[in-house]
mmCIF file of C-alpha atoms and ligand atoms in Angstrom:
data_model
loop_
_atom_site.group_PDB
_atom_site.id
_atom_site.type_symbol
_atom_site.label_atom_id
_atom_site.label_comp_id
_atom_site.label_asym_id
_atom_site.label_seq_id
_atom_site.Cartn_x
_atom_site.Cartn_y
_atom_site.Cartn_z
ATOM 1 C CA MET A 227 -0.870 14.112 22.044
ATOM 2 C CA THR A 228 1.296 12.012 19.706
ATOM 3 C CA SER A 229 0.142 10.926 16.284
ATOM 4 C CA SER A 230 0.087 7.240 17.346
ATOM 5 C CA LEU A 231 -2.537 8.102 19.985
ATOM 6 C CA LEU A 232 -4.565 10.240 17.605
ATOM 7 C CA ARG A 233 -4.584 7.676 14.783
ATOM 8 C CA PRO A 234 -7.339 5.419 16.221
ATOM 9 C CA ALA A 235 -9.444 8.501 17.035
ATOM 10 C CA VAL A 236 -9.174 9.786 13.465
ATOM 11 C CA LEU A 237 -10.079 6.351 12.067
ATOM 12 C CA ARG A 238 -13.140 6.233 14.333
ATOM 13 C CA VAL A 239 -14.314 9.698 13.266
ATOM 14 C CA ALA A 240 -13.746 8.775 9.628
ATOM 15 C CA GLY A 241 -15.973 5.727 10.122
ATOM 16 C CA HIS A 242 -19.028 7.949 10.759
ATOM 17 C CA PRO A 243 -21.471 8.356 7.857
ATOM 18 C CA TRP A 244 -21.600 12.152 8.320
ATOM 19 C CA PHE A 245 -17.843 12.392 7.879
ATOM 20 C CA ARG A 246 -18.005 10.164 4.816
ATOM 21 C CA ARG A 247 -20.641 12.474 3.312
ATOM 22 C CA LEU A 248 -18.455 15.528 4.001
ATOM 23 C CA ALA A 249 -15.491 13.888 2.324
ATOM 24 C CA THR A 250 -17.190 12.370 -0.693
ATOM 25 C CA GLN A 251 -19.984 14.824 -1.463
ATOM 26 C CA THR A 252 -18.334 18.210 -1.027
ATOM 27 C CA THR A 253 -15.848 19.919 -3.324
ATOM 28 C CA PRO A 254 -13.250 20.532 -0.558
ATOM 29 C CA GLY A 255 -13.503 16.882 0.535
ATOM 30 C CA ARG A 256 -12.823 15.665 -2.982
ATOM 31 C CA ALA A 257 -10.006 18.193 -3.337
ATOM 32 C CA VAL A 258 -8.240 16.701 -0.304
ATOM 33 C CA ALA A 259 -8.716 13.192 -1.713
ATOM 34 C CA LEU A 260 -7.021 14.237 -4.943
ATOM 35 C CA ARG A 261 -3.856 14.902 -3.003
ATOM 36 C CA PHE A 262 -3.574 11.154 -2.367
ATOM 37 C CA VAL A 263 -5.467 9.608 -5.304
ATOM 38 C CA ALA A 264 -4.280 9.875 -8.908
ATOM 39 C CA GLY A 265 -7.816 10.185 -10.279
ATOM 40 C CA GLU A 266 -10.939 8.148 -10.834
ATOM 41 C CA THR A 267 -9.925 6.568 -14.169
ATOM 42 C CA LEU A 268 -7.232 4.211 -15.427
ATOM 43 C CA GLU A 269 -6.186 6.876 -17.954
ATOM 44 C CA GLU A 270 -5.451 9.315 -15.127
ATOM 45 C CA ALA A 271 -3.453 6.657 -13.267
ATOM 46 C CA THR A 272 -1.359 5.708 -16.300
ATOM 47 C CA ALA A 273 -0.709 9.408 -16.994
ATOM 48 C CA VAL A 274 0.709 9.653 -13.453
ATOM 49 C CA ALA A 275 2.824 6.507 -14.076
ATOM 50 C CA ARG A 276 4.252 8.063 -17.254
ATOM 51 C CA ASP A 277 4.993 11.296 -15.419
ATOM 52 C CA LEU A 278 6.777 9.398 -12.636
ATOM 53 C CA ASP A 279 8.757 7.478 -15.252
ATOM 54 C CA ARG A 280 10.060 10.782 -16.664
ATOM 55 C CA ARG A 281 11.373 11.491 -13.167
ATOM 56 C CA ARG A 282 13.051 8.039 -12.882
ATOM 57 C CA VAL A 283 10.420 6.728 -10.481
ATOM 58 C CA THR A 284 8.615 3.457 -11.234
ATOM 59 C CA ALA A 285 4.930 2.908 -10.447
ATOM 60 C CA MET A 286 2.487 0.417 -8.981
ATOM 61 C CA LEU A 287 -1.177 0.882 -9.913
ATOM 62 C CA ASP A 288 -3.818 0.135 -7.305
ATOM 63 C CA HIS A 289 -7.415 0.079 -8.476
ATOM 64 C CA LEU A 290 -9.137 1.126 -5.243
ATOM 65 C CA GLY A 291 -11.829 -0.936 -3.594
ATOM 66 C CA GLU A 292 -12.215 -3.348 -0.685
ATOM 67 C CA ASN A 293 -14.783 -5.517 1.080
ATOM 68 C CA VAL A 294 -17.079 -5.907 -1.905
ATOM 69 C CA GLU A 295 -20.564 -7.191 -1.106
ATOM 70 C CA THR A 296 -21.541 -9.168 -4.200
ATOM 71 C CA PRO A 297 -19.839 -11.538 -6.672
ATOM 72 C CA ALA A 298 -20.691 -9.070 -9.440
ATOM 73 C CA GLN A 299 -18.669 -6.369 -7.693
ATOM 74 C CA ALA A 300 -15.729 -8.753 -7.276
ATOM 75 C CA ASP A 301 -15.946 -9.697 -10.972
ATOM 76 C CA ALA A 302 -15.998 -6.021 -11.901
ATOM 77 C CA ALA A 303 -12.865 -5.449 -9.793
ATOM 78 C CA ARG A 304 -11.130 -8.330 -11.596
ATOM 79 C CA GLU A 305 -12.021 -6.712 -14.943
ATOM 80 C CA ASP A 306 -10.582 -3.395 -13.723
ATOM 81 C CA HIS A 307 -7.300 -5.094 -12.822
ATOM 82 C CA LEU A 308 -7.256 -6.842 -16.209
ATOM 83 C CA ALA A 309 -7.760 -3.482 -17.917
ATOM 84 C CA ALA A 310 -4.802 -2.085 -15.951
ATOM 85 C CA LEU A 311 -2.647 -5.063 -16.992
ATOM 86 C CA ALA A 312 -3.648 -4.577 -20.630
ATOM 87 C CA ALA A 313 -2.677 -0.893 -20.431
ATOM 88 C CA ILE A 314 0.681 -1.852 -18.896
ATOM 89 C CA ALA A 315 1.256 -4.448 -21.639
ATOM 90 C CA ARG A 316 0.677 -1.743 -24.269
ATOM 91 C CA ALA A 317 3.528 0.320 -22.749
ATOM 92 C CA PRO A 318 6.389 -2.190 -22.509
ATOM 93 C CA SER A 319 9.022 0.462 -21.759
ATOM 94 C CA LEU A 320 7.151 1.533 -18.595
ATOM 95 C CA ASP A 321 8.142 -0.276 -15.372
ATOM 96 C CA CYS A 322 4.710 -0.534 -13.790
ATOM 97 C CA ALA A 323 3.385 -3.131 -11.329
ATOM 98 C CA ILE A 324 -0.112 -3.627 -9.944
ATOM 99 C CA SER A 325 -1.266 -4.157 -6.382
ATOM 100 C CA ILE A 326 -4.451 -5.993 -5.435
ATOM 101 C CA LYS A 327 -6.616 -6.236 -2.325
ATOM 102 C CA LEU A 328 -8.136 -9.665 -1.777
ATOM 103 C CA THR A 329 -11.347 -8.417 -0.138
ATOM 104 C CA GLN A 330 -11.982 -6.585 -3.405
ATOM 105 C CA LEU A 331 -11.846 -9.955 -5.157
ATOM 106 C CA GLY A 332 -14.229 -11.826 -2.865
ATOM 107 C CA LEU A 333 -12.110 -12.994 0.089
ATOM 108 C CA ASP A 334 -15.077 -12.276 2.397
ATOM 109 C CA THR A 335 -17.087 -14.939 0.549
ATOM 110 C CA SER A 336 -14.429 -17.654 0.247
ATOM 111 C CA ILE A 337 -10.782 -18.206 -0.511
ATOM 112 C CA GLY A 338 -11.792 -20.414 -3.445
ATOM 113 C CA GLU A 339 -13.869 -17.712 -5.159
ATOM 114 C CA CYS A 340 -11.192 -15.139 -4.511
ATOM 115 C CA LEU A 341 -8.507 -17.442 -5.957
ATOM 116 C CA THR A 342 -10.466 -17.971 -9.169
ATOM 117 C CA ARG A 343 -10.337 -14.230 -9.791
ATOM 118 C CA VAL A 344 -6.693 -14.007 -8.706
ATOM 119 C CA TRP A 345 -5.817 -16.729 -11.287
ATOM 120 C CA SER A 346 -7.191 -14.615 -14.167
ATOM 121 C CA ILE A 347 -5.161 -11.645 -12.951
ATOM 122 C CA LEU A 348 -1.955 -13.666 -12.571
ATOM 123 C CA ASP A 349 -2.361 -15.323 -15.981
ATOM 124 C CA ALA A 350 -2.714 -11.913 -17.615
ATOM 125 C CA ALA A 351 0.230 -10.557 -15.611
ATOM 126 C CA ALA A 352 2.379 -13.514 -16.681
ATOM 127 C CA GLU A 353 1.821 -12.637 -20.334
ATOM 128 C CA SER A 354 3.440 -9.228 -19.890
ATOM 129 C CA GLY A 355 5.760 -10.255 -17.025
ATOM 130 C CA THR A 356 4.121 -7.707 -14.704
ATOM 131 C CA LEU A 357 4.800 -7.752 -10.984
ATOM 132 C CA VAL A 358 1.662 -8.370 -8.881
ATOM 133 C CA MET A 359 1.727 -7.407 -5.202
ATOM 134 C CA ILE A 360 -0.940 -8.398 -2.674
ATOM 135 C CA ASP A 361 -1.836 -5.706 -0.145
ATOM 136 C CA MET A 362 -2.265 -6.716 3.490
ATOM 137 C CA GLU A 363 -5.589 -5.687 5.013
ATOM 138 C CA SER A 364 -6.814 -5.814 8.613
ATOM 139 C CA HIS A 365 -5.938 -8.713 10.926
ATOM 140 C CA PRO A 366 -8.929 -11.043 10.211
ATOM 141 C CA TYR A 367 -7.644 -11.361 6.628
ATOM 142 C CA VAL A 368 -3.992 -12.184 7.337
ATOM 143 C CA ASP A 369 -4.354 -16.000 7.299
ATOM 144 C CA GLY A 370 -6.429 -15.956 4.106
ATOM 145 C CA THR A 371 -4.036 -13.549 2.435
ATOM 146 C CA LEU A 372 -1.026 -15.707 3.284
ATOM 147 C CA GLU A 373 -2.828 -18.788 1.978
ATOM 148 C CA VAL A 374 -3.603 -17.055 -1.323
ATOM 149 C CA LEU A 375 0.018 -15.893 -1.528
ATOM 150 C CA HIS A 376 1.304 -19.482 -1.235
ATOM 151 C CA ARG A 377 -1.017 -20.686 -3.986
ATOM 152 C CA ALA A 378 -0.335 -17.646 -6.163
ATOM 153 C CA HIS A 379 3.420 -17.899 -5.785
ATOM 154 C CA GLU A 380 3.381 -21.507 -7.040
ATOM 155 C CA ARG A 381 1.509 -20.409 -10.156
ATOM 156 C CA TYR A 382 3.323 -17.117 -10.767
ATOM 157 C CA PRO A 383 6.514 -16.517 -8.734
ATOM 158 C CA LYS A 384 6.437 -12.804 -9.542
ATOM 159 C CA THR A 385 3.719 -12.378 -6.916
ATOM 160 C CA GLY A 386 4.638 -10.551 -3.728
ATOM 161 C CA ILE A 387 2.987 -9.744 -0.428
ATOM 162 C CA CYS A 388 2.763 -6.863 2.010
ATOM 163 C CA LEU A 389 3.604 -7.485 5.692
ATOM 164 C CA GLN A 390 2.842 -5.105 8.561
ATOM 165 C CA ALA A 391 5.437 -4.379 11.254
ATOM 166 C CA TYR A 392 2.829 -3.279 13.835
ATOM 167 C CA LEU A 393 1.257 -6.743 13.874
ATOM 168 C CA LYS A 394 2.818 -8.909 16.590
ATOM 169 C CA ARG A 395 2.389 -12.111 14.561
ATOM 170 C CA THR A 396 4.452 -10.849 11.603
ATOM 171 C CA VAL A 397 7.735 -11.919 13.192
ATOM 172 C CA ASP A 398 6.478 -15.534 13.007
ATOM 173 C CA ASP A 399 4.717 -15.184 9.638
ATOM 174 C CA ILE A 400 8.042 -14.324 8.018
ATOM 175 C CA PHE A 401 9.263 -17.866 8.657
ATOM 176 C CA THR A 402 6.298 -19.373 6.802
ATOM 177 C CA LEU A 403 6.753 -17.403 3.579
ATOM 178 C CA PRO A 404 7.633 -19.073 0.281
ATOM 179 C CA LYS A 405 11.408 -18.966 -0.211
ATOM 180 C CA GLY A 406 12.659 -15.673 -1.622
ATOM 181 C CA VAL A 407 9.161 -14.238 -2.182
ATOM 182 C CA ARG A 408 8.995 -10.493 -2.650
ATOM 183 C CA VAL A 409 7.871 -8.667 0.511
ATOM 184 C CA ARG A 410 6.668 -5.104 0.870
ATOM 185 C CA LEU A 411 7.373 -4.102 4.442
ATOM 186 C CA VAL A 412 5.060 -1.423 5.909
ATOM 187 C CA LYS A 413 4.223 -0.179 9.394
ATOM 188 C CA GLY A 414 0.479 -0.967 9.089
ATOM 189 C CA ALA A 415 -2.505 1.295 8.532
ATOM 190 C CA TYR A 416 -5.643 -0.246 10.112
ATOM 191 C CA LEU A 417 -7.503 0.238 13.368
ATOM 192 C CA GLU A 418 -6.613 -2.978 15.232
ATOM 193 C CA PRO A 419 -7.286 -4.387 18.733
ATOM 194 C CA PRO A 420 -4.420 -3.179 20.955
ATOM 195 C CA ASP A 421 -3.467 -6.710 22.038
ATOM 196 C CA LEU A 422 -2.622 -7.719 18.454
ATOM 197 C CA VAL A 423 -0.413 -4.798 17.512
ATOM 198 C CA TYR A 424 2.389 -2.636 18.820
ATOM 199 C CA THR A 425 0.832 0.762 19.358
ATOM 200 C CA ALA A 426 3.797 2.936 20.356
ATOM 201 C CA LYS A 427 5.466 4.587 17.380
ATOM 202 C CA ASP A 428 9.011 3.817 18.615
ATOM 203 C CA GLU A 429 8.153 0.153 19.072
ATOM 204 C CA VAL A 430 6.680 -0.111 15.560
ATOM 205 C CA ASN A 431 9.770 1.580 14.098
ATOM 206 C CA LYS A 432 12.057 -0.818 15.982
ATOM 207 C CA ARG A 433 10.063 -3.840 14.724
ATOM 208 C CA TRP A 434 10.121 -2.516 11.156
ATOM 209 C CA ALA A 435 13.939 -2.215 11.267
ATOM 210 C CA GLU A 436 14.347 -5.703 12.785
ATOM 211 C CA LEU A 437 11.994 -7.289 10.253
ATOM 212 C CA PHE A 438 13.864 -5.597 7.418
ATOM 213 C CA VAL A 439 17.150 -7.144 8.585
ATOM 214 C CA THR A 440 15.541 -10.588 8.973
ATOM 215 C CA LEU A 441 13.992 -10.453 5.500
ATOM 216 C CA LEU A 442 17.320 -9.404 4.037
ATOM 217 C CA ALA A 443 19.156 -12.245 5.790
ATOM 218 C CA ARG A 444 16.548 -14.759 4.581
ATOM 219 C CA GLY A 445 17.111 -13.822 0.939
ATOM 220 C CA HIS A 446 13.855 -12.008 0.175
ATOM 221 C CA GLN A 447 13.354 -9.289 -2.388
ATOM 222 C CA ILE A 448 12.263 -6.347 -0.212
ATOM 223 C CA ASP A 449 10.214 -3.231 -0.838
ATOM 224 C CA ALA A 450 11.086 -0.785 1.926
ATOM 225 C CA ALA A 451 7.694 0.935 1.959
ATOM 226 C CA THR A 452 7.960 3.888 4.317
ATOM 227 C CA HIS A 453 8.271 7.668 4.270
ATOM 228 C CA ASP A 454 10.027 7.685 7.624
ATOM 229 C CA PRO A 455 13.335 9.491 7.018
ATOM 230 C CA VAL A 456 15.124 7.641 9.832
ATOM 231 C CA LEU A 457 14.129 4.208 8.484
ATOM 232 C CA VAL A 458 14.916 5.276 4.915
ATOM 233 C CA GLU A 459 18.392 6.369 6.010
ATOM 234 C CA GLY A 460 18.915 3.095 7.920
ATOM 235 C CA VAL A 461 17.982 1.068 4.816
ATOM 236 C CA ARG A 462 20.178 3.219 2.611
ATOM 237 C CA ARG A 463 23.251 2.729 4.789
ATOM 238 C CA ARG A 464 22.764 -0.993 5.217
ATOM 239 C CA VAL A 465 22.041 -1.778 1.571
ATOM 240 C CA ASP A 466 24.765 0.557 0.250
ATOM 241 C CA GLY A 467 27.216 -1.641 2.141
ATOM 242 C CA LEU A 468 26.066 -4.849 0.429
ATOM 243 C CA GLU A 469 27.341 -6.034 -2.897
ATOM 244 C CA ALA A 470 24.410 -6.044 -5.354
ATOM 245 C CA GLY A 471 22.150 -5.055 -2.441
ATOM 246 C CA TRP A 472 20.059 -2.694 -4.559
ATOM 247 C CA SER A 473 19.147 -5.494 -6.933
ATOM 248 C CA ARG A 474 17.109 -6.932 -4.030
ATOM 249 C CA VAL A 475 15.719 -3.817 -2.373
ATOM 250 C CA GLU A 476 13.682 -0.841 -3.557
ATOM 251 C CA PHE A 477 12.061 2.053 -1.761
ATOM 252 C CA GLN A 478 8.316 2.458 -2.100
ATOM 253 C CA MET A 479 6.161 5.425 -1.172
ATOM 254 C CA LEU A 480 2.567 6.521 -1.623
ATOM 255 C CA TYR A 481 1.354 8.939 -4.274
ATOM 256 C CA GLY A 482 1.159 12.418 -2.765
ATOM 257 C CA VAL A 483 3.246 11.658 0.323
ATOM 258 C CA ARG A 484 6.791 13.026 0.802
ATOM 259 C CA ARG A 485 7.262 13.926 -2.861
ATOM 260 C CA ASP A 486 10.476 15.712 -1.836
ATOM 261 C CA LEU A 487 11.985 12.507 -0.453
ATOM 262 C CA GLN A 488 10.814 10.532 -3.504
ATOM 263 C CA ALA A 489 12.537 13.034 -5.813
ATOM 264 C CA GLN A 490 15.685 13.111 -3.705
ATOM 265 C CA LEU A 491 16.072 9.307 -3.732
ATOM 266 C CA ALA A 492 15.432 9.198 -7.491
ATOM 267 C CA ARG A 493 18.018 11.936 -8.082
ATOM 268 C CA GLN A 494 20.539 9.998 -6.021
ATOM 269 C CA GLY A 495 19.927 6.950 -8.221
ATOM 270 C CA TYR A 496 18.130 4.734 -5.682
ATOM 271 C CA PRO A 497 15.345 2.459 -6.956
ATOM 272 C CA ILE A 498 12.037 3.991 -5.937
ATOM 273 C CA ARG A 499 8.494 3.026 -6.834
ATOM 274 C CA VAL A 500 5.332 4.974 -6.079
ATOM 275 C CA TYR A 501 1.990 3.356 -5.257
ATOM 276 C CA VAL A 502 -0.597 5.004 -7.505
ATOM 277 C CA PRO A 503 -4.187 4.516 -6.278
ATOM 278 C CA TYR A 504 -7.075 5.364 -8.583
ATOM 279 C CA GLY A 505 -10.785 4.701 -8.978
ATOM 280 C CA THR A 506 -14.051 5.872 -7.534
ATOM 281 C CA GLU A 507 -13.886 3.830 -4.301
ATOM 282 C CA TRP A 508 -11.290 6.068 -2.684
ATOM 283 C CA TYR A 509 -12.954 6.843 0.650
ATOM 284 C CA PRO A 510 -11.508 4.016 2.862
ATOM 285 C CA TYR A 511 -8.055 4.669 1.408
ATOM 286 C CA LEU A 512 -8.392 8.382 2.174
ATOM 287 C CA THR A 513 -9.342 7.696 5.804
ATOM 288 C CA ARG A 514 -6.115 5.742 6.346
ATOM 289 C CA ARG A 515 -4.059 8.581 4.868
ATOM 290 C CA LEU A 516 -5.830 11.127 7.092
ATOM 291 C CA ALA A 517 -5.148 8.992 10.165
ATOM 292 C CA GLU A 518 -1.441 8.559 9.440
ATOM 293 C CA ARG A 519 -0.886 12.247 9.847
ATOM 294 C CA PRO A 520 -3.468 14.028 11.996
ATOM 295 C CA ALA A 521 -2.313 17.314 10.435
ATOM 296 C CA ASN A 522 -4.110 16.017 7.320
ATOM 297 C CA MET A 523 -7.396 16.267 9.265
ATOM 298 C CA TRP A 524 -6.606 19.909 9.973
ATOM 299 C CA PHE A 525 -5.881 20.412 6.258
ATOM 300 C CA PHE A 526 -9.226 18.739 5.480
ATOM 301 C CA PHE A 527 -11.281 20.885 7.875
ATOM 302 C CA SER A 528 -9.487 24.137 6.994
ATOM 303 C CA ASN A 529 -10.255 23.422 3.319
ATOM 304 C CA LEU A 530 -13.913 22.938 4.215
ATOM 305 C CA VAL A 531 -14.059 26.240 6.095
ATOM 306 C CA ARG A 532 -12.054 28.203 3.495
ATOM 307 C CA ARG A 533 -14.116 26.997 0.552
ATOM 308 C CA GLY A 534 -17.380 27.333 2.412
HETATM 309 P P1 LIG B 148 5.012 7.378 9.524
HETATM 310 O O1 LIG B 148 3.547 7.239 9.583
HETATM 311 O O2 LIG B 148 5.779 7.429 10.797
HETATM 312 O O3 LIG B 148 5.342 8.659 8.658
HETATM 313 C C1 LIG B 148 6.658 9.144 8.456
HETATM 314 C C2 LIG B 148 6.535 10.503 7.801
HETATM 315 O O4 LIG B 148 5.971 10.368 6.506
HETATM 316 C C3 LIG B 148 5.590 11.460 8.534
HETATM 317 O O5 LIG B 148 6.257 12.171 9.540
HETATM 318 C C4 LIG B 148 5.105 12.343 7.407
HETATM 319 O O6 LIG B 148 6.078 13.323 7.088
HETATM 320 C C5 LIG B 148 5.033 11.399 6.251
HETATM 321 N N1 LIG B 148 3.704 10.793 6.098
HETATM 322 C C6 LIG B 148 3.338 9.517 6.349
HETATM 323 N N2 LIG B 148 2.052 9.314 6.040
HETATM 324 C C7 LIG B 148 1.591 10.494 5.597
HETATM 325 C C8 LIG B 148 0.329 10.930 5.117
HETATM 326 N N3 LIG B 148 -0.742 10.105 5.035
HETATM 327 N N4 LIG B 148 0.179 12.230 4.749
HETATM 328 C C9 LIG B 148 1.233 13.073 4.795
HETATM 329 N N5 LIG B 148 2.466 12.712 5.232
HETATM 330 C C10 LIG B 148 2.635 11.449 5.632
HETATM 331 N N6 LIG B 148 -0.461 -0.470 4.972
HETATM 332 C C11 LIG B 148 -1.141 -1.622 5.164
HETATM 333 O O7 LIG B 148 -1.622 -1.873 6.274
HETATM 334 N N7 LIG B 148 -1.315 -2.510 4.124
HETATM 335 C C12 LIG B 148 -0.766 -2.279 2.895
HETATM 336 O O8 LIG B 148 -0.938 -3.098 1.984
HETATM 337 C C13 LIG B 148 -0.020 -1.083 2.691
HETATM 338 N N8 LIG B 148 0.550 -0.813 1.486
HETATM 339 C C14 LIG B 148 1.415 0.261 1.387
HETATM 340 C C15 LIG B 148 2.163 0.447 0.203
HETATM 341 C C16 LIG B 148 3.135 1.441 0.160
HETATM 342 C C17 LIG B 148 3.958 1.609 -1.090
HETATM 343 C C18 LIG B 148 3.334 2.300 1.273
HETATM 344 C C19 LIG B 148 4.383 3.360 1.254
HETATM 345 C C20 LIG B 148 2.571 2.155 2.402
HETATM 346 C C21 LIG B 148 1.600 1.156 2.468
HETATM 347 N N9 LIG B 148 0.822 0.984 3.611
HETATM 348 C C22 LIG B 148 0.114 -0.188 3.759
HETATM 349 C C23 LIG B 148 0.698 2.081 4.609
HETATM 350 C C24 LIG B 148 1.658 1.911 5.777
HETATM 351 O O9 LIG B 148 1.239 0.854 6.602
HETATM 352 C C25 LIG B 148 1.723 3.186 6.630
HETATM 353 O O10 LIG B 148 0.463 3.426 7.192
HETATM 354 C C26 LIG B 148 2.153 4.436 5.874
HETATM 355 O O11 LIG B 148 3.177 4.160 4.971
HETATM 356 C C27 LIG B 148 2.664 5.525 6.858
HETATM 357 O O12 LIG B 148 3.743 5.031 7.577
HETATM 358 P P2 LIG B 148 5.275 5.484 7.365
HETATM 359 O O13 LIG B 148 6.106 4.244 7.327
HETATM 360 O O14 LIG B 148 5.419 6.347 6.189
HETATM 361 O O15 LIG B 148 5.680 6.201 8.699
#
């Protein structure tokens, strides 16, 4: 069975409370999480950013959390992002961005409430000139996320957005983006209804490559966010052939995934940034990483058995 067929199954299993308990309340479960998460504190995340910097890799901090249930939780998330921005401001030689999830900032309640929190984050980011990227979550949030992007981009143009190649609507969404806005292009990580997404791996890869070319032609700043060696090579060849191409494109990868490829690109002098997730709310993030590579589930269960 191919990984694209197994992915929904893994996400369903990971949605069960018993699996969540195994992952979050056992030592082996937490050990697997640490492969993908920098730690539970901001200090651990900034230590990872400094370590990456020594290896010529830039960073993007992501304070984990999503779908908060109360305004107090959303306010707390805003404070966590502000703390990250303050830490970045104290280290001006470090090239470090932040990434935010809007359902962590109250998008489930209303766009207005979410925007109020986003404004505080953007105002703080503007003081230190820090790049702020907006993650893309599951399909019910795409319209709201694009709306917030438009408003945010007017206030602080150094705000970018993530777009998902598996989503059929993305090819149209591209034409509604603010001119030149920074776009992180990914394949897409959520369990979605099959009629809204391309499900075959080859199809998603083809869409990703086509969207990359369209974004490039339309003058966007692009983050080529993939670990897929074929897509990475395609981007490399195309952008190498463009004058000043690398001033508009950078590679992005996830902490703990394809470290060899990250190091290779950095050694070759290509711009590469690593997404550094941290915080206590790591479970939903972990489930998406397990689903991307079913072998990770095997790693998870073999750890459980080995460590008793
Ligand atoms: P693919 O899944 O085909 O993997 C290619 C190869 O990479 C695999 O063969 C394997 O070697 C390696 N690999 C990939 N994932 C792995 C894993 N979990 N463990 C071990 N090896 C792995 N998605 C989203 O919906 N919204 C978002 O906001 C973001 N944000 C984001 C930021 C950044 C910087 C990155 C790199 C990715 C995201 N994603 C995301 C996740 C994205 O949608 C996608 O699920 C993953 O990047 C995996 O897809 P690949 O393009 O790497 O290809």
